[in-house]
Amino acid sequence: MDRWIFLMLACILAGFALIKVPLAGTFLAGIAPISTVVGAIAVLVFSLFLIFKGLMFLLGK
């Protein structure tokens, strides 16, 4: 398996971590909505990329 696949999976996990990180009660509480949005975008982008690459592999292109 290529190394970039593991990199994409790590990016998806990092996106989930950004979504779930508890920032309430810290000085970073103001950026909680921003970290949630960035995490959701990261999960979506990297997941769609992996799905696209998987389909391209299955179709032989």
PDB file of C-alpha atoms in Angstrom, residues 10-58:
ATOM      1  CA  ALA A  10      -4.235  10.343   9.338  1.00  0.00           C
ATOM      2  CA  CYS A  11      -5.745  13.567   7.986  1.00  0.00           C
ATOM      3  CA  ILE A  12      -9.245  12.140   8.403  1.00  0.00           C
ATOM      4  CA  LEU A  13      -8.446  11.178  12.001  1.00  0.00           C
ATOM      5  CA  ALA A  14      -7.050  14.656  12.631  1.00  0.00           C
ATOM      6  CA  GLY A  15     -10.288  16.128  11.300  1.00  0.00           C
ATOM      7  CA  PHE A  16     -12.302  13.988  13.707  1.00  0.00           C
ATOM      8  CA  ALA A  17     -10.003  15.105  16.524  1.00  0.00           C
ATOM      9  CA  LEU A  18     -10.670  18.749  15.648  1.00  0.00           C
ATOM     10  CA  ILE A  19     -14.401  18.102  15.709  1.00  0.00           C
ATOM     11  CA  LYS A  20     -14.318  16.374  19.107  1.00  0.00           C
ATOM     12  CA  VAL A  21     -11.709  18.471  20.966  1.00  0.00           C
ATOM     13  CA  PRO A  22     -13.196  19.974  24.152  1.00  0.00           C
ATOM     14  CA  LEU A  23     -12.334  23.675  24.145  1.00  0.00           C
ATOM     15  CA  ALA A  24     -14.997  24.850  26.617  1.00  0.00           C
ATOM     16  CA  GLY A  25     -13.518  26.485  29.678  1.00  0.00           C
ATOM     17  CA  THR A  26     -10.157  27.248  28.062  1.00  0.00           C
ATOM     18  CA  PHE A  27      -8.789  30.389  26.473  1.00  0.00           C
ATOM     19  CA  LEU A  28      -9.406  28.717  23.092  1.00  0.00           C
ATOM     20  CA  ALA A  29     -13.182  28.553  23.622  1.00  0.00           C
ATOM     21  CA  GLY A  30     -13.680  31.368  21.118  1.00  0.00           C
ATOM     22  CA  ILE A  31     -12.334  29.325  18.233  1.00  0.00           C
ATOM     23  CA  ALA A  32     -14.412  26.210  18.976  1.00  0.00           C
ATOM     24  CA  PRO A  33     -16.814  26.807  16.044  1.00  0.00           C
ATOM     25  CA  ILE A  34     -13.893  27.419  13.694  1.00  0.00           C
ATOM     26  CA  SER A  35     -12.118  24.218  14.726  1.00  0.00           C
ATOM     27  CA  THR A  36     -15.334  22.258  14.232  1.00  0.00           C
ATOM     28  CA  VAL A  37     -15.812  23.643  10.721  1.00  0.00           C
ATOM     29  CA  VAL A  38     -12.171  23.060   9.768  1.00  0.00           C
ATOM     30  CA  GLY A  39     -12.366  19.506  11.101  1.00  0.00           C
ATOM     31  CA  ALA A  40     -15.554  18.768   9.172  1.00  0.00           C
ATOM     32  CA  ILE A  41     -14.079  20.164   5.959  1.00  0.00           C
ATOM     33  CA  ALA A  42     -10.904  18.096   6.439  1.00  0.00           C
ATOM     34  CA  VAL A  43     -12.902  14.901   6.977  1.00  0.00           C
ATOM     35  CA  LEU A  44     -15.064  15.559   3.920  1.00  0.00           C
ATOM     36  CA  VAL A  45     -12.237  16.519   1.575  1.00  0.00           C
ATOM     37  CA  PHE A  46      -9.898  13.664   2.444  1.00  0.00           C
ATOM     38  CA  SER A  47     -12.716  11.097   2.540  1.00  0.00           C
ATOM     39  CA  LEU A  48     -13.962  12.151  -0.881  1.00  0.00           C
ATOM     40  CA  PHE A  49     -10.409  12.027  -2.223  1.00  0.00           C
ATOM     41  CA  LEU A  50      -9.932   8.468  -0.942  1.00  0.00           C
ATOM     42  CA  ILE A  51     -13.281   7.405  -2.421  1.00  0.00           C
ATOM     43  CA  PHE A  52     -12.319   8.954  -5.766  1.00  0.00           C
ATOM     44  CA  LYS A  53      -8.907   7.240  -5.789  1.00  0.00           C
ATOM     45  CA  GLY A  54     -10.546   3.929  -4.857  1.00  0.00           C
ATOM     46  CA  LEU A  55     -13.026   4.199  -7.706  1.00  0.00           C
ATOM     47  CA  MET A  56     -10.279   5.100 -10.142  1.00  0.00           C
ATOM     48  CA  PHE A  57      -8.308   2.046  -9.010  1.00  0.00           C
ATOM     49  CA  LEU A  58     -11.328  -0.220  -9.434  1.00  0.00           C
TER      50      LEU A  58
END
